[in-house]
mmCIF file of C-alpha atoms and ligand atoms in Angstrom:
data_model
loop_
_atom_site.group_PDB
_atom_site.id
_atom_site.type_symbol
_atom_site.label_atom_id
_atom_site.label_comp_id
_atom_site.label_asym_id
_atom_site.label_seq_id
_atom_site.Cartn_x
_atom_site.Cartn_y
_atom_site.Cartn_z
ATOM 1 C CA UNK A 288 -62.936 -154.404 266.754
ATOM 2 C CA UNK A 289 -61.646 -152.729 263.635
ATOM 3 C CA UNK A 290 -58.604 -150.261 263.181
ATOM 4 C CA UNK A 291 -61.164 -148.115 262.147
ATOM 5 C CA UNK A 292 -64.370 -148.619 264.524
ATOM 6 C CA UNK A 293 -61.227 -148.755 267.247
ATOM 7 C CA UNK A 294 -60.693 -144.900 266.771
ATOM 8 C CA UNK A 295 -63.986 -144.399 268.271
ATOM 9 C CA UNK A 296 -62.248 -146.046 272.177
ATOM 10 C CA UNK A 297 -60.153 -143.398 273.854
ATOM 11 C CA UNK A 298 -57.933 -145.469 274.989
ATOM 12 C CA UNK A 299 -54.750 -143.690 275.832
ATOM 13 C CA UNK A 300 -52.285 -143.697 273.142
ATOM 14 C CA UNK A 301 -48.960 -142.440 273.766
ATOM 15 C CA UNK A 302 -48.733 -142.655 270.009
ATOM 16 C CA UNK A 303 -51.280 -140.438 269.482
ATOM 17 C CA UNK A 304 -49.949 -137.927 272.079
ATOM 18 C CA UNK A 305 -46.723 -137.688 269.955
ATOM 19 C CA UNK A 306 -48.704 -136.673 266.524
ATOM 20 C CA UNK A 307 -50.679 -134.174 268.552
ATOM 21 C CA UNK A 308 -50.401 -130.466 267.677
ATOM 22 C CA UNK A 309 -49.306 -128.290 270.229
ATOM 23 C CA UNK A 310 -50.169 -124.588 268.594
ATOM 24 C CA UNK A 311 -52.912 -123.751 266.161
ATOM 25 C CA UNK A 312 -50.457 -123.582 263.493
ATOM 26 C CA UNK A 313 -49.547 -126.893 263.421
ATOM 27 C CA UNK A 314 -53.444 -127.607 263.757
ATOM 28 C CA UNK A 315 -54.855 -128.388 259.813
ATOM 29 C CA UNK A 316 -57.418 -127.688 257.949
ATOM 30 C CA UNK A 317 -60.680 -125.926 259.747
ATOM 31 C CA UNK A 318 -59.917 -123.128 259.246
ATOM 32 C CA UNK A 319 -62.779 -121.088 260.333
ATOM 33 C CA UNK A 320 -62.109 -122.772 264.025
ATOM 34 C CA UNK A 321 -58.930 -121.495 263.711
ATOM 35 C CA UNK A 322 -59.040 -117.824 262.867
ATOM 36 C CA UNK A 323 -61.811 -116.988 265.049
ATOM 37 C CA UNK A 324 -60.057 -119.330 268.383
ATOM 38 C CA UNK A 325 -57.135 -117.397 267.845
ATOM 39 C CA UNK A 326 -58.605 -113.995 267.833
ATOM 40 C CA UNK A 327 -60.907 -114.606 270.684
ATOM 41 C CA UNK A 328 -57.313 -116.200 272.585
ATOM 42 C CA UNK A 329 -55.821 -112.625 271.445
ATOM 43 C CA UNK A 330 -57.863 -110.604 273.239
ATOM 44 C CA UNK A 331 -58.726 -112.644 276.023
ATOM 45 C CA UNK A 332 -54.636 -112.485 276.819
ATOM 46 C CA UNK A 333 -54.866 -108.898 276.035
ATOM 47 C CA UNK A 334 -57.116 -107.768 278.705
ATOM 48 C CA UNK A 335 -55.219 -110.368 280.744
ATOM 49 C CA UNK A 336 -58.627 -111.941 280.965
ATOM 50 C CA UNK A 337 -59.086 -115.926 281.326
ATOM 51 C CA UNK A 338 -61.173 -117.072 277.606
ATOM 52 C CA UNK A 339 -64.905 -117.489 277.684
ATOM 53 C CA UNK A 340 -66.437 -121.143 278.056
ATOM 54 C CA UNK A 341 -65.672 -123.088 274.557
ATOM 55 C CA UNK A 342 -67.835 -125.856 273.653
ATOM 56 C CA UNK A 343 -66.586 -128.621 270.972
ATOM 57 C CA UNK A 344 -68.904 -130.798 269.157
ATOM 58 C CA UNK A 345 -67.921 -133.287 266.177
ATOM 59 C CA UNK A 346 -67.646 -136.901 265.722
ATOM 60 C CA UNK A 347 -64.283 -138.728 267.533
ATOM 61 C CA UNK A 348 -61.239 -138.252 266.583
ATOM 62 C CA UNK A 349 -61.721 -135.118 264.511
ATOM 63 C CA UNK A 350 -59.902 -132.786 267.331
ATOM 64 C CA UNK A 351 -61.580 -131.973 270.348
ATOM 65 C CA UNK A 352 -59.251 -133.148 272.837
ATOM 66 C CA UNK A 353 -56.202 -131.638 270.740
ATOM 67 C CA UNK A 354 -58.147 -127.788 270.409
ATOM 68 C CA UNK A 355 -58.894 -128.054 274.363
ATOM 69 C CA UNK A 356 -55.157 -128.552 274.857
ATOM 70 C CA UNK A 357 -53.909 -126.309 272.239
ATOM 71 C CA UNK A 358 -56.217 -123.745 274.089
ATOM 72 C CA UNK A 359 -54.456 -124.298 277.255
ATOM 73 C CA UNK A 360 -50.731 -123.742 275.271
ATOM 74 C CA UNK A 361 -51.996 -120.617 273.290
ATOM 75 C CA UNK A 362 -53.218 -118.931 276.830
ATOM 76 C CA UNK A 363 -50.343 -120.429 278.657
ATOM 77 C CA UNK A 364 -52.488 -121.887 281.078
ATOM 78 C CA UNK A 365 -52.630 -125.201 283.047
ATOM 79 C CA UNK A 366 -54.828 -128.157 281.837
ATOM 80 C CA UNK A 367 -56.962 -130.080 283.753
ATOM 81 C CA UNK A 368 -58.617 -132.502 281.730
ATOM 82 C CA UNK A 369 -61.383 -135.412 282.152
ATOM 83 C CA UNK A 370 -64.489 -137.055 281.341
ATOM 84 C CA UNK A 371 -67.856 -136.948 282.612
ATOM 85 C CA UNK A 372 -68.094 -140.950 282.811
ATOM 86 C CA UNK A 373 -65.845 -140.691 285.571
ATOM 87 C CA UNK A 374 -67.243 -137.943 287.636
ATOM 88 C CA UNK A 375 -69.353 -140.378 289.243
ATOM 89 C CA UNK A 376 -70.020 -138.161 292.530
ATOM 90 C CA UNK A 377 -70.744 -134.287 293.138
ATOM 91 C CA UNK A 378 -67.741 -134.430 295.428
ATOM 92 C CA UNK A 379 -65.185 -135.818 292.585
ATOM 93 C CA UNK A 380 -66.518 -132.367 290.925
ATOM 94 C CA UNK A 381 -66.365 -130.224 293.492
ATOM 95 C CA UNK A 382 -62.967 -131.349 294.378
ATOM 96 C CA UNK A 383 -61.563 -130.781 290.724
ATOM 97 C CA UNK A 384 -63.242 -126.854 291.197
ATOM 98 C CA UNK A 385 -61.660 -125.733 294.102
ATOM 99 C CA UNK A 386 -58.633 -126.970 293.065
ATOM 100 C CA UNK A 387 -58.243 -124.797 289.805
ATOM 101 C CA UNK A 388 -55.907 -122.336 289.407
ATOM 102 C CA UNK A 389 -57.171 -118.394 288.375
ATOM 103 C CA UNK A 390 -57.341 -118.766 284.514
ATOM 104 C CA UNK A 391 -56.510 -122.901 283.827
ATOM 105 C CA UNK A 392 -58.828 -124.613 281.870
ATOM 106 C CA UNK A 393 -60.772 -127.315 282.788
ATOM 107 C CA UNK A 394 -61.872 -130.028 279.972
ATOM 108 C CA UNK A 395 -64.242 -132.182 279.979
ATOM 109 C CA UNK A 396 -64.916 -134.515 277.448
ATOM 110 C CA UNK A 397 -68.311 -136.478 276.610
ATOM 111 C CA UNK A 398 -70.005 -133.873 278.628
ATOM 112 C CA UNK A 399 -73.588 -135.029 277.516
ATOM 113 C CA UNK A 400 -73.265 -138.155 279.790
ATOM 114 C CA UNK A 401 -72.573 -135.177 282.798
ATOM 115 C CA UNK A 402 -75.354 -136.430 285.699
ATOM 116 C CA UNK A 403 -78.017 -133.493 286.302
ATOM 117 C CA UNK A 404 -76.745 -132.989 289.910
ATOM 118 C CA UNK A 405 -73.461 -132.079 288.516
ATOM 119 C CA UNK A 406 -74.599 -130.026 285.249
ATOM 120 C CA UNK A 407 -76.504 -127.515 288.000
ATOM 121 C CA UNK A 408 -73.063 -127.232 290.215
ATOM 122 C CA UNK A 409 -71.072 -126.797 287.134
ATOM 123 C CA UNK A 410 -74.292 -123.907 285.895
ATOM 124 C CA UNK A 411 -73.213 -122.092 288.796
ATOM 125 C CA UNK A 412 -69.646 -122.634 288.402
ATOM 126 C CA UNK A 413 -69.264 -121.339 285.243
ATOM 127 C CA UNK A 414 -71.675 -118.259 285.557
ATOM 128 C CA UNK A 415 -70.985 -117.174 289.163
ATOM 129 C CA UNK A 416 -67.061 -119.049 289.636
ATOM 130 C CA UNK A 417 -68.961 -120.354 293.372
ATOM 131 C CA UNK A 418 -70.185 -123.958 293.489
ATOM 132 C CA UNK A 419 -73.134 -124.857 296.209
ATOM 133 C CA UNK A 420 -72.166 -127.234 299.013
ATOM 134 C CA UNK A 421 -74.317 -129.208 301.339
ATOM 135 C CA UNK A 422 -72.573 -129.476 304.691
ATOM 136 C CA UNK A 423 -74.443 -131.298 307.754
ATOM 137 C CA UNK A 424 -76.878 -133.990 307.452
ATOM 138 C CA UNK A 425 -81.446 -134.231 308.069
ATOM 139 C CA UNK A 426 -82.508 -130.875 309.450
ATOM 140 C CA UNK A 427 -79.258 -129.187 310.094
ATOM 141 C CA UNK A 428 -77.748 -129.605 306.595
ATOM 142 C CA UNK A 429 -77.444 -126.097 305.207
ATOM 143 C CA UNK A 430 -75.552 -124.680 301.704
ATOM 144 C CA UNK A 431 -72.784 -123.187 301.866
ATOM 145 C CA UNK A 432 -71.834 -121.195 298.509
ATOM 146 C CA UNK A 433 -67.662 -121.621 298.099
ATOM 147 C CA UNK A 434 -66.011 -119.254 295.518
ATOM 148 C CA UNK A 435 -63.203 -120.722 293.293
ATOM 149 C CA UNK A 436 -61.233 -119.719 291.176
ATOM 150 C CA UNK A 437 -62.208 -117.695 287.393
ATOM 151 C CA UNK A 438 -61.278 -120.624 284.536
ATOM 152 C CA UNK A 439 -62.521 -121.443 281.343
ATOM 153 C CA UNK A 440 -64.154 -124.725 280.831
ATOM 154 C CA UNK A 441 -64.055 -126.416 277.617
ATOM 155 C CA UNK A 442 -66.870 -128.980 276.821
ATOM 156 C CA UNK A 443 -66.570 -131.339 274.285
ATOM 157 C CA UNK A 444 -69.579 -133.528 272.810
ATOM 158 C CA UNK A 445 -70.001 -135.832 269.798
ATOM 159 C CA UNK A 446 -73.850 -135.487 270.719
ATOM 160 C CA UNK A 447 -74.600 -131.710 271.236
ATOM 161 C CA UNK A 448 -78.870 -132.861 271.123
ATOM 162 C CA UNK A 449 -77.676 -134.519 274.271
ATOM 163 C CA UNK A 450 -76.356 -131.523 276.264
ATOM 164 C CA UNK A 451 -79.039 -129.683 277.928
ATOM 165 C CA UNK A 452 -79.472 -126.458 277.169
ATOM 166 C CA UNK A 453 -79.049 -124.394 279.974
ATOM 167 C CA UNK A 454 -75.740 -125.953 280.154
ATOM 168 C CA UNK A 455 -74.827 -125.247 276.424
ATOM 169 C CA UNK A 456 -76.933 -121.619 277.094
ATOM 170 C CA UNK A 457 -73.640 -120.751 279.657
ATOM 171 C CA UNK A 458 -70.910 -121.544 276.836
ATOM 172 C CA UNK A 459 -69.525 -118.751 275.056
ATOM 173 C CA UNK A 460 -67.565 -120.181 271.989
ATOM 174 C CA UNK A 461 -68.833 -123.187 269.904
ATOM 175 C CA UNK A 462 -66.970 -125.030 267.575
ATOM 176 C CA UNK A 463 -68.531 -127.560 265.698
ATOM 177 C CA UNK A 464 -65.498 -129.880 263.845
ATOM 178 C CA UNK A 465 -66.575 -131.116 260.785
ATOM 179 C CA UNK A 466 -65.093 -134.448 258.579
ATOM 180 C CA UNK A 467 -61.549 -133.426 257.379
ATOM 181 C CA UNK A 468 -61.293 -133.081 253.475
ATOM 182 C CA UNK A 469 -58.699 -135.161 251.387
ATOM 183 C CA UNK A 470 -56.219 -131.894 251.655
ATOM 184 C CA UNK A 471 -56.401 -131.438 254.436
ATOM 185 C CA UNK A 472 -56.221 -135.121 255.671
ATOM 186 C CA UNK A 473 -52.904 -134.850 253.081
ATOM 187 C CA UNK A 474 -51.447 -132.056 255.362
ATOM 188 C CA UNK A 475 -52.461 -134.255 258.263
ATOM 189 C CA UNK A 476 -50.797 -137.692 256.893
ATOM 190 C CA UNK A 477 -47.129 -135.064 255.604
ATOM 191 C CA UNK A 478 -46.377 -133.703 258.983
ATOM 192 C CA UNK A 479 -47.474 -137.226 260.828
ATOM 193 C CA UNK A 480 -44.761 -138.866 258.776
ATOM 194 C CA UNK A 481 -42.449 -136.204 259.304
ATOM 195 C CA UNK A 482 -42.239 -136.804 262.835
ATOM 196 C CA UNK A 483 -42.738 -140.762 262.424
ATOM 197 C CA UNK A 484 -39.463 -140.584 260.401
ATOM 198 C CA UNK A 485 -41.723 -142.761 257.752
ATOM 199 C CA UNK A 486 -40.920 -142.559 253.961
ATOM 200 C CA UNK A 487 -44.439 -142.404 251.933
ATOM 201 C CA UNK A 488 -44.967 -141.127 248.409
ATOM 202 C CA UNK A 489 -47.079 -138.288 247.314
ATOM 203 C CA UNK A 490 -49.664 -140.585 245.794
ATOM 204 C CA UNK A 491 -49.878 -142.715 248.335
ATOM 205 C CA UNK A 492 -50.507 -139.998 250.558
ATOM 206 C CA UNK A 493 -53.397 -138.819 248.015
ATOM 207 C CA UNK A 494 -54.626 -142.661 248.657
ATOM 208 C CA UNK A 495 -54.617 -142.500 252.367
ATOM 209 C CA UNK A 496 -56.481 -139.597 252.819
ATOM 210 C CA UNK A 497 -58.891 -140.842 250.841
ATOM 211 C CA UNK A 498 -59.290 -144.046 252.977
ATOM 212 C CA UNK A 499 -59.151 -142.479 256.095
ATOM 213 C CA UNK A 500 -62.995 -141.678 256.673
ATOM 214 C CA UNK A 501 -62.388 -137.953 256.703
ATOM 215 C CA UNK A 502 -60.673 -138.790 260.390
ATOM 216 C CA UNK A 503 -57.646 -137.690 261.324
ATOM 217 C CA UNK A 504 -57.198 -140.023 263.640
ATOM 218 C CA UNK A 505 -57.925 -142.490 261.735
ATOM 219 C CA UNK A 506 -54.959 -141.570 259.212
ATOM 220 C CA UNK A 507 -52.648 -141.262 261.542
ATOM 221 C CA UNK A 508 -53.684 -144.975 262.684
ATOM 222 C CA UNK A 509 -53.947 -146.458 259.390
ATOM 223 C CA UNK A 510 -50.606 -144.261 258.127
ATOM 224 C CA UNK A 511 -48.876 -146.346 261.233
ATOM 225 C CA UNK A 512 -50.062 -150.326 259.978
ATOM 226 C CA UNK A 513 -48.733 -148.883 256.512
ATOM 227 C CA UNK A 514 -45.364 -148.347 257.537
ATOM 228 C CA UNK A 515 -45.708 -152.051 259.384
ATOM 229 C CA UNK A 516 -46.598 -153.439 255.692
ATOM 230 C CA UNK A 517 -43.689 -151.312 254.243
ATOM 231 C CA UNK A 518 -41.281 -152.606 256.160
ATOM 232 C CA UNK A 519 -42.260 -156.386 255.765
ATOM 233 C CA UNK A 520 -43.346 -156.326 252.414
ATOM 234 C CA UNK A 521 -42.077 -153.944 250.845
ATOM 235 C CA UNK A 522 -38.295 -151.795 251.060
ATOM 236 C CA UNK A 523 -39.696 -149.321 253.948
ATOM 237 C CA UNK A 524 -41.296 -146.579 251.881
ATOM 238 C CA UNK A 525 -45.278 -146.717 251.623
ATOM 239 C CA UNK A 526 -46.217 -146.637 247.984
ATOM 240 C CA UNK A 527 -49.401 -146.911 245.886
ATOM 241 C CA UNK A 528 -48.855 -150.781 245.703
ATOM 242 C CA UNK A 529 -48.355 -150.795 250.235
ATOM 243 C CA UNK A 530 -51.668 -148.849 250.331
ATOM 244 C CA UNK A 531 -53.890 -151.078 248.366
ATOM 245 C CA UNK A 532 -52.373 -154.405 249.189
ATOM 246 C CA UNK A 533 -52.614 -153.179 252.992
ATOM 247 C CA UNK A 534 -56.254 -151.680 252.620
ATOM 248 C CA UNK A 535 -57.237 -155.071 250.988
ATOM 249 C CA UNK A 536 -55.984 -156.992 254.376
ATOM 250 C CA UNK A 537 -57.419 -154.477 256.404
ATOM 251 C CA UNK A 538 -60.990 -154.655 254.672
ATOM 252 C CA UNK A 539 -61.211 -150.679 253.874
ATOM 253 C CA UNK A 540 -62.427 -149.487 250.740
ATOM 254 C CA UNK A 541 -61.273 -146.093 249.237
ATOM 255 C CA UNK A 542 -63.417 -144.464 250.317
ATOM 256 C CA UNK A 543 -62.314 -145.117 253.655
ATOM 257 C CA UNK A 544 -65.850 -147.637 254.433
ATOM 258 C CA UNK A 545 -65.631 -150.934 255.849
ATOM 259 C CA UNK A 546 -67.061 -154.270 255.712
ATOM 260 C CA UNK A 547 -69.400 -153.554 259.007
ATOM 261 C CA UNK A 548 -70.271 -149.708 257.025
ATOM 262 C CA UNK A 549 -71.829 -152.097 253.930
ATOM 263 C CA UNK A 550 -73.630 -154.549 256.510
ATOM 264 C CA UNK A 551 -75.266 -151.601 258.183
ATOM 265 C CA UNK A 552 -76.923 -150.163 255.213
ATOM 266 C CA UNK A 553 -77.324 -154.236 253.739
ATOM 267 C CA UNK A 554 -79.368 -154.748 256.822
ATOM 268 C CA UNK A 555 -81.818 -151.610 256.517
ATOM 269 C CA UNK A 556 -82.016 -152.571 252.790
ATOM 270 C CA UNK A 557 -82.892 -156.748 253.315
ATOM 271 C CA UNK A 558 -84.591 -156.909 256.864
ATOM 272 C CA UNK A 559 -86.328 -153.213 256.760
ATOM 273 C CA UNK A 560 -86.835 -152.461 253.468
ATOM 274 C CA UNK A 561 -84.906 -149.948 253.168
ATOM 275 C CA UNK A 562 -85.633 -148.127 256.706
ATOM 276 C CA UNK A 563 -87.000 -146.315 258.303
ATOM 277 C CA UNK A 564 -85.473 -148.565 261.223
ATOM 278 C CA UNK A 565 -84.837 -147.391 264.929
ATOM 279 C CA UNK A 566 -81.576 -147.122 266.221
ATOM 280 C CA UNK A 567 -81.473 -149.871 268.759
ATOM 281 C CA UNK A 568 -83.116 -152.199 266.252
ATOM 282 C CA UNK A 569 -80.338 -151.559 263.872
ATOM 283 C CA UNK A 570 -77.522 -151.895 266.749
ATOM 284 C CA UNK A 571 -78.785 -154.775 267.613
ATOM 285 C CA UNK A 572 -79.185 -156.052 264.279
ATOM 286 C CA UNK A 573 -75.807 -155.466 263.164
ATOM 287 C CA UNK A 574 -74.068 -157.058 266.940
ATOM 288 C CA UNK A 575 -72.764 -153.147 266.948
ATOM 289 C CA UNK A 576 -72.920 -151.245 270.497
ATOM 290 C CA UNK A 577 -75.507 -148.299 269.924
ATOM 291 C CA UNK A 578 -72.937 -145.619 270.674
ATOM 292 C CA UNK A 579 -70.565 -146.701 267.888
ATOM 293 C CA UNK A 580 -73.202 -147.229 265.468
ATOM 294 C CA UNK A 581 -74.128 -143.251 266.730
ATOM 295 C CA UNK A 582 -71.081 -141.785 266.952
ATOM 296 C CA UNK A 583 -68.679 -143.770 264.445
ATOM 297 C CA UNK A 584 -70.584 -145.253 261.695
ATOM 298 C CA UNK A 585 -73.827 -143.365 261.333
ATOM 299 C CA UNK A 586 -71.791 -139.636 260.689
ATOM 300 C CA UNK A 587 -69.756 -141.114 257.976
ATOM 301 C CA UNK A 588 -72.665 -143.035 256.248
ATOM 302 C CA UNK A 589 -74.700 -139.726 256.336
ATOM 303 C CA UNK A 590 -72.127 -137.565 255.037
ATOM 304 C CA UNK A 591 -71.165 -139.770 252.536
ATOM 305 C CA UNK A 592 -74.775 -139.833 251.596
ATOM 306 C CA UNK A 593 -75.895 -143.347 252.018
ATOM 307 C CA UNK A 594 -77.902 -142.841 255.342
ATOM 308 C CA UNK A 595 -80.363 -140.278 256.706
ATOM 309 C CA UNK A 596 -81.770 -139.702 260.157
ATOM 310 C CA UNK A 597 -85.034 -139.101 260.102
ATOM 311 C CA UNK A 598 -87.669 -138.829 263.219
ATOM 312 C CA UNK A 599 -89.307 -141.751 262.301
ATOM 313 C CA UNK A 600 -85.573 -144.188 262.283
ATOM 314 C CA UNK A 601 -82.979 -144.825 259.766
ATOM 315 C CA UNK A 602 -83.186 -144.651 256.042
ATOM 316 C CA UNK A 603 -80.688 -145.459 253.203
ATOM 317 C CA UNK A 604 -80.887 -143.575 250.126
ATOM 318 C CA UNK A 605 -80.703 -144.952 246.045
ATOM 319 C CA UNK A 606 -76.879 -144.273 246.923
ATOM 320 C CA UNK A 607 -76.666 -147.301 249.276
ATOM 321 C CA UNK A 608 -78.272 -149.510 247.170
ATOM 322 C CA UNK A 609 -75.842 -148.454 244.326
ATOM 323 C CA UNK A 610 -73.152 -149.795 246.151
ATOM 324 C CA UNK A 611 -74.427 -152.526 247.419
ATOM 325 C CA UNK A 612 -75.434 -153.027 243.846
ATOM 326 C CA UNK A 613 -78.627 -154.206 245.397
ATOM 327 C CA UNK A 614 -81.468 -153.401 242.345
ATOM 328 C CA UNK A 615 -83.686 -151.147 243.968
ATOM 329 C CA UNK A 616 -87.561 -151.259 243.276
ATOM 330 C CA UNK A 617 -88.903 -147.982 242.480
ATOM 331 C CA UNK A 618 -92.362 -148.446 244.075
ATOM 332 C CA UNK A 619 -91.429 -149.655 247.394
ATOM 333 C CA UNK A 620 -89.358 -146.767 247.315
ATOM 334 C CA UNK A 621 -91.480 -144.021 246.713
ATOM 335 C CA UNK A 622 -94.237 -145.923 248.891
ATOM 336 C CA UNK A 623 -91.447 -145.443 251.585
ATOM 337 C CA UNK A 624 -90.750 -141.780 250.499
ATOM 338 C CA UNK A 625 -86.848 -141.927 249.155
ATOM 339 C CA UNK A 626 -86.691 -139.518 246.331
ATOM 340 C CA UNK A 627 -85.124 -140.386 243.260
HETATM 341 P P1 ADP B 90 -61.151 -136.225 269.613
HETATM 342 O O1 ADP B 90 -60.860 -135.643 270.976
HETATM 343 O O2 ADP B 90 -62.040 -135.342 268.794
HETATM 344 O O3 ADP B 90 -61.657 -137.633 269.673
HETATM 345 P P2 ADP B 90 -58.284 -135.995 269.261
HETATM 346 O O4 ADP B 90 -58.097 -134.550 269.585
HETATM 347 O O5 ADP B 90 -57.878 -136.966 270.323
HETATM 348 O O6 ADP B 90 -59.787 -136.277 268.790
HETATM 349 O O7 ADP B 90 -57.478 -136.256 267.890
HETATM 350 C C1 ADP B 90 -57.023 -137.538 267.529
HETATM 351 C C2 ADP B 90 -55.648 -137.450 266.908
HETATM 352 O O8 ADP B 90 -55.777 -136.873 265.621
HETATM 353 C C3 ADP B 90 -54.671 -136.582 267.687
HETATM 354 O O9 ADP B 90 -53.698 -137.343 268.296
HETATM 355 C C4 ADP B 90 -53.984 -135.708 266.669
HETATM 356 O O10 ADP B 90 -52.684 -136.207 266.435
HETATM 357 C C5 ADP B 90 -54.752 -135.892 265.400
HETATM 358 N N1 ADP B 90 -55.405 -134.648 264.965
HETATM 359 C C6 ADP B 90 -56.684 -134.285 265.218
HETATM 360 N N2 ADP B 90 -56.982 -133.127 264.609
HETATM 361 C C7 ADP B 90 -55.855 -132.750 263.968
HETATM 362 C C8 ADP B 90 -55.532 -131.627 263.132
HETATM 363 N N3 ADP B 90 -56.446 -130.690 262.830
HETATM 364 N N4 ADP B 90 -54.277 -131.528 262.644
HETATM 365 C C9 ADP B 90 -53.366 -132.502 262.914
HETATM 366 N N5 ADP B 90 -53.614 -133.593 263.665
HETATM 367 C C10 ADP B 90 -54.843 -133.721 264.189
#
């Protein structure tokens, strides 16, 4: 796997945990997430009241795990946090519920992969603070309704079409992260460095953000392998020269894409024309798993304006082929409905 498609695990990176913002001032860039979080944490502390339900959608590694816990510092409430992969049983649920404390916050990541036994008890948990439970067995089993605790759950998604909606209905606050822009990545990559006692010009910080796919995770991964090249190759401060000679080794272009980004759209363009081509065709083409080629490459590719989704499959656009610096063939194109 690459440094890059690698952003996309969660494996647990004690690394990671020491870049991670604490406060929403030390959180950069969206800003819009920012002002209206911290007036809705404002009042919520001023009428002593636990936050509404906040729901956080964006692609990995944009956030959502450092807003739920920056949350939980700016109300001065405990964290619970996990994902729904491993509630495998209503019972692993339940138990986390009545175990919350009045006003904590409870996070869940990947919530659309929640099983529809557990999105009803967590309905009722969220509207009502009482979860349903089945006690007894055949003809005697009854429910019993259990009240717990008043918390605020926090949700977080990199597919929000995924999460039904009278589970997304009972959230109060959505935040939808977006891709990071160069300045703000620049912000991102200063303060990392800071506290990673790493020496990097300003240019080279303009350089990194630019490679690092709009991500900040990503620049905080890549900004680590650069101070690895700086200190064998070079005298221990990242310059210009450190970020191209590493990018080169690493196979990223500056624009932050990769060699696997330029197979994905060389394979719609040579083996379907162009697209449109289903997603589990194209996974499968490419030897990707479907959820990275969802969730890592696809949002990049479409931002950067080389993809589309459309409801018929995947399309590249004349961009794509301008990179490639495949010649594209006007007719086929139109025939296929790509505007020019
Ligand atoms: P997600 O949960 O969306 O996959 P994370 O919250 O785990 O992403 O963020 C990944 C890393 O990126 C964190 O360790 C944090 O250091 C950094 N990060 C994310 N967003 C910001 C930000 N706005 N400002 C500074 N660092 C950030």
């Amino acid at each position: 796997m690459s440094i890059l498609s690698s952003s996309f695990q969660k494996e647990v990176d004690a690394q990671e945990n020491i870049l991670r913002p604490k406060y929403l001032t030390d959180f950069q860039g969206q800003d819009r997430i920012k002002e209206n979080l911290s007036i809705f944490i404002k009042a919520a502390r001023e009428r002593s009241d636990t936050l509404d339900h906040v729901f956080l959608i964006g692609p990995p590694g944009l956030g959502k795990t450092t807003l739920a816990s920056i949350i939980a510092n700016e109300m001065d409430a405990e964290i619970r946090m996990t994902s729904a992969p491993a509630l495998e049983k209503p019972k692993d649920l339940a138990g986390i519920l009545t175990n919350v404390t009045e006003g904590s916050i409870f996070f869940i990541d990947e919530i659309h992969r929640l099983r529809p036994v557990m999105e009803e008890m967590l309905y009722i948990a969220m509207e009502d603070y009482e979860i349903d439970w089945v006690i007894g067995q055949g003809p005697a089993a009854r429910t019993i309704r259990i009240p717990i605790p008043k918390f605020t759950l926090i949700g977080a998604t990199t597919k929000a079409g995924q999460v039904s909606p009278p589970l997304y209905s009972r959230f109060g606050i959505t935040c939808r992260i977006d891709f990071y822009n160069e300045n703000e990545l620049e912000s991102i990559i200063k303060r990392s460095a800071v506290i990673m006692d790493t020496k990097i010009n300003p240019s080279a910080i303009k350089l990194l953000a630019k490679c690092s796919r709009g991500t900040p995770r990503i620049a905080n991964r890549l900004l680590r392998r650069l101070r690895d090249y700086a200190t064998v190759m070079g005298n221990g401060t990242i310059t210009d020269d450190i970020v191209m000679l590493s990018m080169d080794r690493l196979g990223i272009d500056l624009q932050g894409l990769e060699e696997q980004d330029r197979n994905i759209l060389r394979t719609i363009i040579q083996f379907y024309g162009g697209g449109p081509v289903g997603a589990e065709t194209l996974a499968i083409s490419v030897g990707e798993a479907i959820e990275s080629l969802e969730d890592f490459y696809e949002p990049y590719l479409i931002q950067k304006g080389y993809l589309k989704r459309t409801p018929r499959g995947r399309m590249v656009t004349p961009l794509a082929y301008d990179l490639l610096a495949i010649p594209h063939d006007r007719k086929t194109d139109e025939n296929q409905g790509i505007l020019f």
